[in-house]
Short mmCIF file of C-alpha atoms and ligand atoms in Angstrom, two decimals:
data_model
loop_
_atom_site.label_atom_id
_atom_site.label_comp_id
_atom_site.label_asym_id
_atom_site.label_seq_id
_atom_site.Cartn_x
_atom_site.Cartn_y
_atom_site.Cartn_z
CA UNK Y 3 35.26 114.98 137.94
CA UNK Y 4 34.46 117.46 135.22
CA UNK Y 5 33.75 116.08 131.76
CA UNK Y 6 36.61 117.89 130.05
CA UNK Y 7 39.12 116.39 132.47
CA UNK Y 8 38.35 112.85 131.24
CA UNK Y 9 39.13 111.72 134.78
CA UNK Y 10 42.73 112.92 134.57
CA UNK Y 11 44.24 114.39 137.72
CA UNK Y 12 47.71 115.92 137.78
CA UNK Y 13 49.94 117.29 140.50
CA UNK Y 14 50.74 120.94 139.81
CA UNK Y 15 54.01 122.35 141.17
CA UNK Y 16 52.53 125.84 140.89
CA UNK Y 17 49.76 125.14 143.40
CA UNK Y 18 51.41 122.19 145.21
CA UNK Y 19 48.15 120.26 144.80
CA UNK Y 20 46.71 117.49 142.68
CA UNK Y 21 43.65 118.62 140.73
CA UNK Y 22 41.41 117.71 137.80
CA UNK Y 23 43.12 118.53 134.55
CA UNK Y 24 40.89 120.72 132.42
CA UNK Y 25 42.43 121.59 129.05
CA UNK Y 26 42.03 125.05 127.58
CA UNK Y 27 40.90 123.42 124.32
CA UNK Y 28 40.07 119.70 124.41
CA UNK Y 29 40.62 119.60 120.63
CA UNK Y 30 44.20 120.78 121.07
CA UNK Y 31 45.77 119.85 124.40
CA UNK Y 32 49.13 121.60 124.53
CA UNK Y 33 52.27 120.47 126.38
CA UNK Y 34 55.83 121.81 126.44
CA UNK Y 35 58.79 119.93 127.90
CA UNK Y 36 62.34 121.30 128.09
CA UNK Y 37 64.60 119.20 125.91
CA UNK Y 38 68.30 118.42 125.82
CA UNK Y 39 71.27 120.75 125.43
CA UNK Y 40 73.08 119.02 122.62
CA UNK Y 41 76.78 119.11 123.45
CA UNK Y 42 77.33 115.54 124.70
CA UNK Y 43 75.62 112.17 125.08
CA UNK Y 44 72.45 112.44 127.14
CA UNK Y 45 72.88 110.82 130.55
CA UNK Y 46 70.32 108.55 132.17
CA UNK Y 47 69.06 111.40 134.35
CA UNK Y 48 68.07 113.15 131.10
CA UNK Y 49 66.18 110.02 130.05
CA UNK Y 50 63.76 110.29 132.95
CA UNK Y 51 61.73 113.33 131.82
CA UNK Y 52 61.75 112.06 128.23
CA UNK Y 53 60.20 108.75 129.33
CA UNK Y 54 57.83 110.24 131.93
CA UNK Y 55 56.38 112.85 129.59
CA UNK Y 56 56.19 110.28 126.80
CA UNK Y 57 53.80 108.31 129.02
CA UNK Y 58 51.78 111.48 129.65
CA UNK Y 59 51.75 112.23 125.90
CA UNK Y 60 50.43 108.71 125.22
CA UNK Y 61 47.80 109.08 127.93
CA UNK Y 62 46.64 112.47 126.63
CA UNK Y 63 46.39 111.03 123.11
CA UNK Y 64 44.36 108.16 124.48
CA UNK Y 65 42.00 110.47 126.38
CA UNK Y 66 41.62 113.30 123.87
CA UNK Y 67 42.45 111.63 120.54
CA UNK Y 68 45.77 111.20 118.75
CA UNK Y 69 45.40 114.32 116.65
CA UNK Y 70 44.22 116.48 119.56
CA UNK Y 71 47.47 116.77 121.47
CA UNK Y 72 50.43 119.00 120.61
CA UNK Y 73 53.66 118.08 122.36
CA UNK Y 74 56.62 120.44 121.91
CA UNK Y 75 60.07 119.45 123.14
CA UNK Y 76 62.88 121.81 122.20
CA UNK Y 77 66.52 121.26 121.37
CA UNK Y 78 68.93 123.71 122.98
CA UNK Y 79 71.60 124.19 120.35
CA UNK Y 80 73.01 127.50 121.60
CA UNK Y 81 74.93 127.29 124.86
CA UNK Y 82 78.42 128.08 126.08
CA UNK Y 83 78.99 124.37 126.72
CA UNK Y 84 78.40 123.77 123.02
CA UNK Y 85 80.94 126.45 122.05
CA UNK Y 86 83.47 124.89 124.40
CA UNK Y 87 82.86 121.45 122.91
CA UNK Y 88 83.22 122.78 119.36
CA UNK Y 89 86.54 124.39 120.26
CA UNK Y 90 87.72 121.23 122.01
CA UNK Y 91 86.83 118.94 119.11
CA UNK Y 92 87.53 121.22 116.16
CA UNK Y 93 89.92 123.84 117.61
CA UNK Y 94 92.79 122.76 115.35
CA UNK Y 95 90.73 123.01 112.19
CA UNK Y 96 89.25 126.33 113.28
CA UNK Y 97 92.64 127.94 114.00
CA UNK Y 98 94.01 126.55 110.73
CA UNK Y 99 91.18 128.36 108.98
CA UNK Y 100 89.67 125.15 107.61
CA UNK Y 101 86.45 125.38 109.56
CA UNK Y 102 84.35 128.25 110.84
CA UNK Y 103 83.17 128.24 114.45
CA UNK Y 104 79.55 128.15 113.27
CA UNK Y 105 80.23 125.09 111.15
CA UNK Y 106 82.03 123.38 114.06
CA UNK Y 107 79.05 124.15 116.32
CA UNK Y 108 76.66 122.78 113.73
CA UNK Y 109 78.65 119.54 113.58
CA UNK Y 110 78.60 119.16 117.38
CA UNK Y 111 74.89 119.85 117.71
CA UNK Y 112 73.78 117.71 114.76
CA UNK Y 113 75.79 114.71 115.84
CA UNK Y 114 74.57 115.01 119.43
CA UNK Y 115 70.95 115.55 118.44
CA UNK Y 116 71.07 112.50 116.14
CA UNK Y 117 72.44 110.39 118.99
CA UNK Y 118 69.73 111.70 121.33
CA UNK Y 119 67.03 110.75 118.81
CA UNK Y 120 68.42 107.24 118.46
CA UNK Y 121 68.66 106.86 122.24
CA UNK Y 122 65.12 107.96 123.03
CA UNK Y 123 63.61 105.94 120.17
CA UNK Y 124 65.29 102.86 121.67
CA UNK Y 125 63.68 103.81 124.99
CA UNK Y 126 60.28 103.47 123.30
CA UNK Y 127 59.47 107.19 123.21
CA UNK Y 128 57.26 108.68 120.53
CA UNK Y 129 58.56 111.69 118.68
CA UNK Y 130 57.07 114.94 119.98
CA UNK Y 131 54.70 116.74 117.63
CA UNK Y 132 57.26 119.49 117.07
CA UNK Y 133 60.92 119.65 118.03
CA UNK Y 134 62.10 123.23 117.48
CA UNK Y 135 65.77 124.21 117.69
CA UNK Y 136 66.65 127.33 119.66
CA UNK Y 137 68.92 128.80 116.96
CA UNK Y 138 65.95 128.99 114.60
CA UNK Y 139 64.04 131.20 117.03
CA UNK Y 140 66.62 133.86 117.88
CA UNK Y 141 65.76 136.36 115.14
CA UNK Y 142 62.38 137.49 113.84
CA UNK Y 143 61.03 134.78 111.54
CA UNK Y 144 59.57 134.89 108.07
CA UNK Y 145 56.53 132.93 109.29
CA UNK Y 146 55.82 135.47 112.05
CA UNK Y 147 56.11 132.91 114.87
CA UNK Y 148 57.38 134.17 118.22
CA UNK Y 149 61.15 134.77 118.44
CA UNK Y 150 63.56 135.73 121.20
CA UNK Y 151 64.64 139.19 119.98
CA UNK Y 152 61.02 140.37 119.58
CA UNK Y 153 60.13 138.97 123.03
CA UNK Y 154 63.07 140.82 124.61
CA UNK Y 155 61.98 144.02 122.83
CA UNK Y 156 58.48 143.69 124.30
CA UNK Y 157 59.93 143.14 127.76
CA UNK Y 158 61.98 146.34 127.47
CA UNK Y 159 58.99 148.28 126.12
CA UNK Y 160 56.77 147.07 128.97
CA UNK Y 161 59.34 148.08 131.58
CA UNK Y 162 60.39 144.56 132.57
CA UNK Y 163 63.92 144.59 131.17
CA UNK Y 164 66.86 146.98 130.96
CA UNK Y 165 70.18 147.28 129.18
CA UNK Y 166 73.32 147.39 131.33
CA UNK Y 167 76.98 146.74 130.58
CA UNK Y 168 76.24 145.19 127.19
CA UNK Y 169 73.57 142.87 128.53
CA UNK Y 170 69.80 142.93 128.51
CA UNK Y 171 68.56 141.89 131.93
CA UNK Y 172 65.14 140.96 133.23
CA UNK Y 173 64.11 143.29 136.05
CA UNK Y 174 62.77 140.89 138.68
CA UNK Y 175 61.47 143.74 140.84
CA UNK Y 176 59.15 144.82 138.01
CA UNK Y 177 57.13 141.65 138.59
CA UNK Y 178 55.45 141.75 142.01
CA UNK Y 179 54.71 138.01 142.14
CA UNK Y 180 58.03 136.79 140.75
CA UNK Y 181 59.00 133.50 142.40
CA UNK Y 182 55.57 131.83 142.59
CA UNK Y 183 56.71 128.51 141.16
CA UNK Y 184 59.76 128.00 143.35
CA UNK Y 185 58.13 129.82 146.29
CA UNK Y 186 61.21 131.93 146.78
CA UNK Y 187 60.95 135.60 147.54
CA UNK Y 188 63.22 138.17 145.97
CA UNK Y 189 65.52 138.37 149.00
CA UNK Y 190 66.35 134.73 148.62
CA UNK Y 191 67.12 135.00 144.94
CA UNK Y 192 70.44 133.92 143.72
CA UNK Y 193 71.52 134.63 140.20
CA UNK Y 194 71.00 131.86 137.66
CA UNK Y 195 73.61 129.15 137.61
CA UNK Y 196 75.13 130.35 134.36
CA UNK Y 197 75.67 133.97 135.35
CA UNK Y 198 77.95 135.53 137.93
CA UNK Y 199 76.46 138.23 140.16
CA UNK Y 200 77.58 141.52 138.72
CA UNK Y 201 77.47 145.07 139.93
CA UNK Y 202 75.53 146.20 136.87
CA UNK Y 203 72.41 144.34 137.99
CA UNK Y 204 69.69 146.27 139.79
CA UNK Y 205 68.96 143.12 141.82
CA UNK Y 206 71.05 139.99 142.21
CA UNK Y 207 68.11 137.93 140.95
CA UNK Y 208 67.94 139.79 137.63
CA UNK Y 209 68.84 137.41 134.85
CA UNK Y 210 70.30 137.68 131.38
CA UNK Y 211 68.04 137.85 128.35
CA UNK Y 212 70.78 138.84 125.91
CA UNK Y 213 74.54 139.11 126.14
CA UNK Y 214 77.19 140.37 123.73
CA UNK Y 215 79.36 137.85 121.92
CA UNK Y 216 83.05 138.18 121.24
CA UNK Y 217 84.12 137.50 117.65
CA UNK Y 218 85.05 133.95 118.76
CA UNK Y 219 81.56 133.30 120.05
CA UNK Y 220 78.42 132.63 118.01
CA UNK Y 221 76.24 135.67 117.69
CA UNK Y 222 73.28 137.25 115.98
CA UNK Y 223 72.70 140.89 115.10
CA UNK Y 224 70.26 142.56 117.47
CA UNK Y 225 69.21 146.06 118.58
CA UNK Y 226 71.74 145.57 121.44
CA UNK Y 227 74.67 144.54 119.26
CA UNK Y 228 75.94 141.19 118.04
CA UNK Y 229 75.19 138.74 120.79
CA UNK Y 230 73.37 135.62 121.89
CA UNK Y 231 70.37 134.87 124.07
CA UNK Y 232 70.39 133.84 127.72
CA UNK Y 233 69.16 130.32 128.39
CA UNK Y 234 65.61 130.88 129.59
CA UNK Y 235 64.26 133.05 126.79
CA UNK Y 236 64.38 130.27 124.20
CA UNK Y 237 61.62 128.26 125.90
CA UNK Y 238 59.41 131.36 126.21
CA UNK Y 239 59.82 131.95 122.48
CA UNK Y 240 59.38 128.37 121.28
CA UNK Y 241 56.41 127.59 123.52
CA UNK Y 242 54.64 130.76 122.34
CA UNK Y 243 55.53 129.91 118.73
CA UNK Y 244 53.76 126.54 118.81
CA UNK Y 245 51.42 126.57 121.80
CA UNK Y 246 50.38 130.20 122.22
CA UNK Y 247 50.83 132.65 125.09
CA UNK Y 248 49.03 130.38 127.58
CA UNK Y 249 49.00 126.60 127.29
CA UNK Y 250 48.10 123.54 129.36
CA UNK Y 251 51.14 121.68 130.67
CA UNK Y 252 54.81 122.56 131.09
CA UNK Y 253 57.14 119.80 132.20
CA UNK Y 254 60.74 119.06 133.05
CA UNK Y 255 63.03 117.81 135.79
CA UNK Y 256 62.84 119.09 139.36
CA UNK Y 257 66.20 120.80 138.91
CA UNK Y 258 64.62 123.13 136.34
CA UNK Y 259 62.10 124.73 138.72
CA UNK Y 260 64.62 127.38 139.67
CA UNK Y 261 65.92 129.34 137.96
CA UNK Y 262 64.89 128.05 134.52
CA UNK Y 263 61.13 127.60 134.82
CA UNK Y 264 60.70 130.50 137.21
CA UNK Y 265 62.37 132.74 134.67
CA UNK Y 266 60.45 131.31 131.72
CA UNK Y 267 57.26 132.23 133.59
CA UNK Y 268 58.54 135.75 134.33
CA UNK Y 269 59.48 136.38 130.70
CA UNK Y 270 56.34 134.93 129.14
CA UNK Y 271 53.84 136.48 131.53
CA UNK Y 272 55.46 139.92 131.44
CA UNK Y 273 55.94 139.92 127.65
CA UNK Y 274 52.35 138.84 126.97
CA UNK Y 275 50.62 140.45 129.95
CA UNK Y 276 49.08 137.13 131.04
CA UNK Y 277 48.47 135.80 134.54
CA UNK Y 278 49.93 132.38 133.82
CA UNK Y 279 52.26 130.86 131.23
CA UNK Y 280 51.07 127.26 131.58
CA UNK Y 281 48.22 126.09 133.79
CA UNK Y 282 49.94 122.94 135.08
CA UNK Y 283 53.64 122.63 135.90
CA UNK Y 284 54.93 119.08 136.26
CA UNK Y 285 58.36 118.02 137.50
CA UNK Y 286 59.98 114.62 137.71
CA UNK Y 287 62.17 113.73 140.68
CA UNK Y 288 65.92 113.30 140.86
CA UNK Y 289 67.81 110.22 139.78
CA UNK Y 290 70.59 108.54 141.70
CA UNK Y 291 72.80 105.65 140.65
CA UNK Y 292 73.35 102.80 143.13
CA UNK Y 293 72.41 105.09 146.02
CA UNK Y 294 74.70 107.93 145.04
CA UNK Y 295 74.31 111.22 143.22
CA UNK Y 296 75.51 110.75 139.66
CA UNK Y 297 78.74 112.63 139.04
CA UNK Y 298 81.74 112.37 136.78
CA UNK Y 299 84.14 112.50 139.74
CA UNK Y 300 82.47 109.50 141.44
CA UNK Y 301 82.78 107.53 138.21
CA UNK Y 302 79.07 106.72 138.22
CA UNK Y 303 78.08 109.01 135.37
CA UNK Y 304 76.35 106.97 132.68
CA UNK Y 305 74.98 107.98 129.33
CA UNK Y 306 71.88 106.34 127.88
CA UNK Y 307 74.10 105.15 125.05
CA UNK Y 308 76.50 103.40 127.47
CA UNK Y 309 73.68 101.44 129.09
CA UNK Y 310 72.23 100.46 125.74
CA UNK Y 311 75.40 99.65 123.84
CA UNK Y 312 78.24 98.93 126.25
CA UNK Y 313 78.91 96.70 129.24
CA UNK Y 314 79.91 99.45 131.66
CA UNK Y 315 76.81 99.14 133.88
CA UNK Y 316 76.51 95.78 135.61
CA UNK Y 317 78.87 94.12 133.13
CA UNK Y 318 76.33 93.91 130.31
CA UNK Y 319 74.23 96.04 128.01
CA UNK Y 320 70.50 96.59 128.58
CA UNK Y 321 67.54 96.68 126.18
CA UNK Y 322 65.87 100.09 125.91
CA UNK Y 323 62.54 98.77 127.13
CA UNK Y 324 64.15 97.41 130.31
CA UNK Y 325 65.50 100.88 131.02
CA UNK Y 326 62.06 102.28 130.26
CA UNK Y 327 60.28 99.94 132.66
CA UNK Y 328 62.90 100.43 135.39
CA UNK Y 329 62.41 104.17 135.09
CA UNK Y 330 58.62 103.88 135.35
CA UNK Y 331 58.55 101.45 138.29
CA UNK Y 332 59.09 104.47 140.55
CA UNK Y 333 56.46 107.20 140.56
CA UNK Y 334 57.72 110.13 138.50
CA UNK Y 335 57.70 112.60 141.40
CA UNK Y 336 59.71 110.33 143.72
CA UNK Y 337 63.49 110.21 143.64
CA UNK Y 338 64.67 107.12 141.80
CA UNK Y 339 67.64 104.94 142.58
CA UNK Y 340 68.88 103.48 139.34
CA UNK Y 341 70.64 100.20 140.03
CA UNK Y 342 71.59 96.93 138.39
CA UNK Y 343 69.14 95.19 140.72
CA UNK Y 344 66.32 97.42 139.53
CA UNK Y 345 67.17 96.74 135.88
CA UNK Y 346 67.21 92.99 136.55
CA UNK Y 347 63.85 93.23 138.26
CA UNK Y 348 62.45 95.18 135.32
CA UNK Y 349 63.82 92.65 132.86
CA UNK Y 350 62.24 89.71 134.72
CA UNK Y 351 58.90 91.47 134.96
CA UNK Y 352 58.95 92.38 131.29
CA UNK Y 353 59.81 88.82 130.30
CA UNK Y 354 56.81 87.48 132.22
CA UNK Y 355 54.48 90.08 130.74
CA UNK Y 356 55.65 89.50 127.20
CA UNK Y 357 55.39 85.75 127.49
CA UNK Y 358 51.80 86.14 128.69
CA UNK Y 359 51.04 88.73 125.99
CA UNK Y 360 52.25 86.25 123.36
CA UNK Y 361 49.12 84.22 124.15
CA UNK Y 362 46.93 87.05 122.87
CA UNK Y 363 44.59 86.40 119.96
CA UNK Y 364 45.23 88.23 116.68
CA UNK Y 365 42.36 90.69 117.20
CA UNK Y 366 43.49 93.94 118.77
CA UNK Y 367 42.60 94.20 122.45
CA UNK Y 368 41.41 97.27 124.30
CA UNK Y 369 43.58 99.00 126.86
CA UNK Y 370 41.75 98.10 130.09
CA UNK Y 371 40.02 100.94 131.87
CA UNK Y 372 41.91 100.05 135.07
CA UNK Y 373 45.23 100.86 133.36
CA UNK Y 374 43.93 104.18 132.07
CA UNK Y 375 42.47 105.03 135.48
CA UNK Y 376 45.74 104.26 137.25
CA UNK Y 377 47.71 106.48 134.89
CA UNK Y 378 45.04 109.17 135.14
CA UNK Y 379 45.82 109.46 138.84
CA UNK Y 380 48.89 111.65 138.34
CA UNK Y 381 50.63 108.94 136.29
CA UNK Y 382 50.54 106.21 138.95
CA UNK Y 383 52.57 103.85 136.78
CA UNK Y 384 53.15 101.39 139.64
CA UNK Y 385 49.36 100.96 139.98
CA UNK Y 386 49.06 100.42 136.22
CA UNK Y 387 51.82 97.80 136.41
CA UNK Y 388 49.91 95.95 139.14
CA UNK Y 389 47.05 95.61 136.66
CA UNK Y 390 49.48 94.26 134.06
CA UNK Y 391 50.84 91.68 136.49
CA UNK Y 392 47.28 90.62 137.31
CA UNK Y 393 46.49 90.27 133.60
CA UNK Y 394 49.67 88.25 133.05
CA UNK Y 395 48.51 85.88 135.79
CA UNK Y 396 45.09 85.51 134.13
CA UNK Y 397 46.42 85.18 130.58
CA UNK Y 398 45.72 81.96 128.74
CA UNK Y 399 45.85 80.99 125.09
CA UNK Y 400 43.69 83.39 123.08
CA UNK Y 401 41.89 84.86 126.08
CA UNK Y 402 40.90 88.41 126.82
CA UNK Y 403 43.40 88.95 129.63
CA UNK Y 404 46.24 88.20 127.21
CA UNK Y 405 44.75 90.57 124.64
CA UNK Y 406 44.32 93.32 127.25
CA UNK Y 407 47.89 92.82 128.45
CA UNK Y 408 49.26 93.07 124.93
CA UNK Y 409 47.25 96.22 124.24
CA UNK Y 410 48.49 97.73 127.52
CA UNK Y 411 52.12 96.97 126.73
CA UNK Y 412 51.83 98.58 123.30
CA UNK Y 413 50.06 101.58 124.80
CA UNK Y 414 52.82 102.04 127.40
CA UNK Y 415 55.53 101.96 124.74
CA UNK Y 416 56.80 98.40 125.09
CA UNK Y 417 57.58 96.64 121.88
CA UNK Y 418 55.54 93.44 121.68
CA UNK Y 419 55.09 93.32 117.93
CA UNK Y 420 58.38 93.86 116.17
CA UNK Y 421 59.89 90.47 116.94
CA UNK Y 422 57.07 88.73 115.15
CA UNK Y 423 56.80 90.84 112.01
CA UNK Y 424 57.15 88.83 108.84
CA UNK Y 425 58.01 91.49 106.28
CA UNK Y 426 57.18 89.35 103.25
CA UNK Y 427 53.77 88.64 104.67
CA UNK Y 428 53.16 92.35 105.28
CA UNK Y 429 54.27 93.19 101.72
CA UNK Y 430 51.86 90.57 100.31
CA UNK Y 431 49.00 91.87 102.44
CA UNK Y 432 49.69 95.43 101.25
CA UNK Y 433 49.74 94.35 97.59
CA UNK Y 434 46.54 92.43 98.14
CA UNK Y 435 44.91 95.48 99.74
CA UNK Y 436 45.98 97.79 96.89
CA UNK Y 437 44.41 95.38 94.40
CA UNK Y 438 41.18 95.40 96.43
CA UNK Y 439 41.19 99.21 96.51
CA UNK Y 440 41.70 99.31 92.73
CA UNK Y 441 38.68 96.99 92.46
CA UNK Y 442 36.76 99.33 94.82
CA UNK Y 443 36.30 96.54 97.33
CA UNK Y 444 36.67 98.94 100.25
CA UNK Y 445 35.27 96.65 102.94
CA UNK Y 446 37.76 93.87 102.26
CA UNK Y 447 40.63 96.41 101.91
CA UNK Y 448 39.74 97.89 105.30
CA UNK Y 449 39.58 94.45 106.83
CA UNK Y 450 43.20 93.80 105.79
CA UNK Y 451 44.26 97.17 107.15
CA UNK Y 452 42.55 96.46 110.50
CA UNK Y 453 43.98 92.99 110.72
CA UNK Y 454 47.51 94.35 110.28
CA UNK Y 455 46.80 97.03 112.86
CA UNK Y 456 45.75 94.36 115.33
CA UNK Y 457 49.24 92.90 114.90
CA UNK Y 458 50.73 96.31 115.68
CA UNK Y 459 51.42 97.20 112.05
CA UNK Y 460 50.14 100.56 110.93
CA UNK Y 461 49.73 101.30 107.23
CA UNK Y 462 50.38 104.74 105.81
CA UNK Y 463 48.96 105.67 102.44
CA UNK Y 464 50.71 108.22 100.27
CA UNK Y 465 51.16 109.24 96.68
CA UNK Y 466 54.01 108.26 94.45
CA UNK Y 467 55.57 111.63 93.49
CA UNK Y 468 56.27 110.39 89.94
CA UNK Y 469 53.24 108.36 88.92
CA UNK Y 470 50.71 109.92 91.30
CA UNK Y 471 49.56 106.40 92.14
CA UNK Y 472 48.83 105.19 95.65
CA UNK Y 473 51.76 103.78 97.63
CA UNK Y 474 51.52 102.23 101.04
CA UNK Y 475 54.23 102.01 103.67
CA UNK Y 476 54.02 100.53 107.13
CA UNK Y 477 55.46 100.98 110.60
CA UNK Y 478 55.27 99.33 113.97
CA UNK Y 479 52.64 101.09 116.05
CA UNK Y 480 53.94 101.85 119.50
ZN1 ZN M 26 62.93 125.30 129.12
#
């Protein structure tokens, strides 16, 4: 193990091997994960990468320090499915001239993104460091961050893209090692799922970087006319904007390997002249429901929201943390069969763990090294959970096993604190601490802060914008 790896080993789709993870800069470990296309409720298959990479984010923060990890997860808010949804939901108002298409699209994407945020917060996921929206990265930006139009211009200038029939296309033959991630060669290439094979392409595998928009479609002015970007270019732009031309980890679902991630790699490497886009590529496995592929026609298509808030799955609703545990009981690279039985099993396990963790003393426990080691082996969550079950068995009133279990549950994103928070007590403690600070009794003030933290309550100090005086707010630390 090299020192910089902190013992972390990750499976890399690019090399098809598990290897020590060595960050480019241990002070800023950089990860990009493809986020949702916001046209409809996110389904439970979408929840899997969000939960899996949340665990990795937590682990990286634990290993390298909370402020030394940058996690970018984008929001795709330009897509033909979004246009279709806007026309379906607001078509009447648009044709009556009461609403512009852009406004209708904004309403669809904002509502859907808000729902997504509520869903994933209920699943115990931390917010990523940055959550850029594609539409803000189409045109050159005032802050000089990478944008899609400038990237496409560089690709044309470097001989990797061409204009044909109103489209800008990536020239796959201009990149001798195109296809490294999916291990497909050019002969096997099919066009991306969103684009029909057209005669204007030099090669069937060439994919769209930019396409013209009709007046009824959203569009931006560009050197190639009013149009909109292809799907893949947004992630090349937003990852470069926040993580640089080469970064550490790129993640997403297995279904994104081809064409999406393959094409992200092609665009980024050819635009920047680099040999890699991200050093490690991680992909979570597929999700089935009750042994069958999830599909609308089979009637087994469930949104996260439905499982949380309705009784459509197994005749009852399910707490977010039960969904979270059920998702993590299977290793992230394995296919998962999401079933009522699995959710029941997760719920029982969680109940036992939480009951045992309730025995923990007030002082904050350490996350046991065995839990960190298990997760550091390519996120072997099942091995980490074995440690938790062992701790639950050893837990007794006020003992260390109970404290370690509670710390582990908090670390893994399970809510063990919120049920017990007495808000009045917290408010009194905060007032008490502010009085101590005013009296310059720092040691006692810090003691109160640490005591609250040990109960999972994190204080945040800020300034009152009017008086300039210190104000303190609090939140549950996950
Ligand atoms: Zn992407």
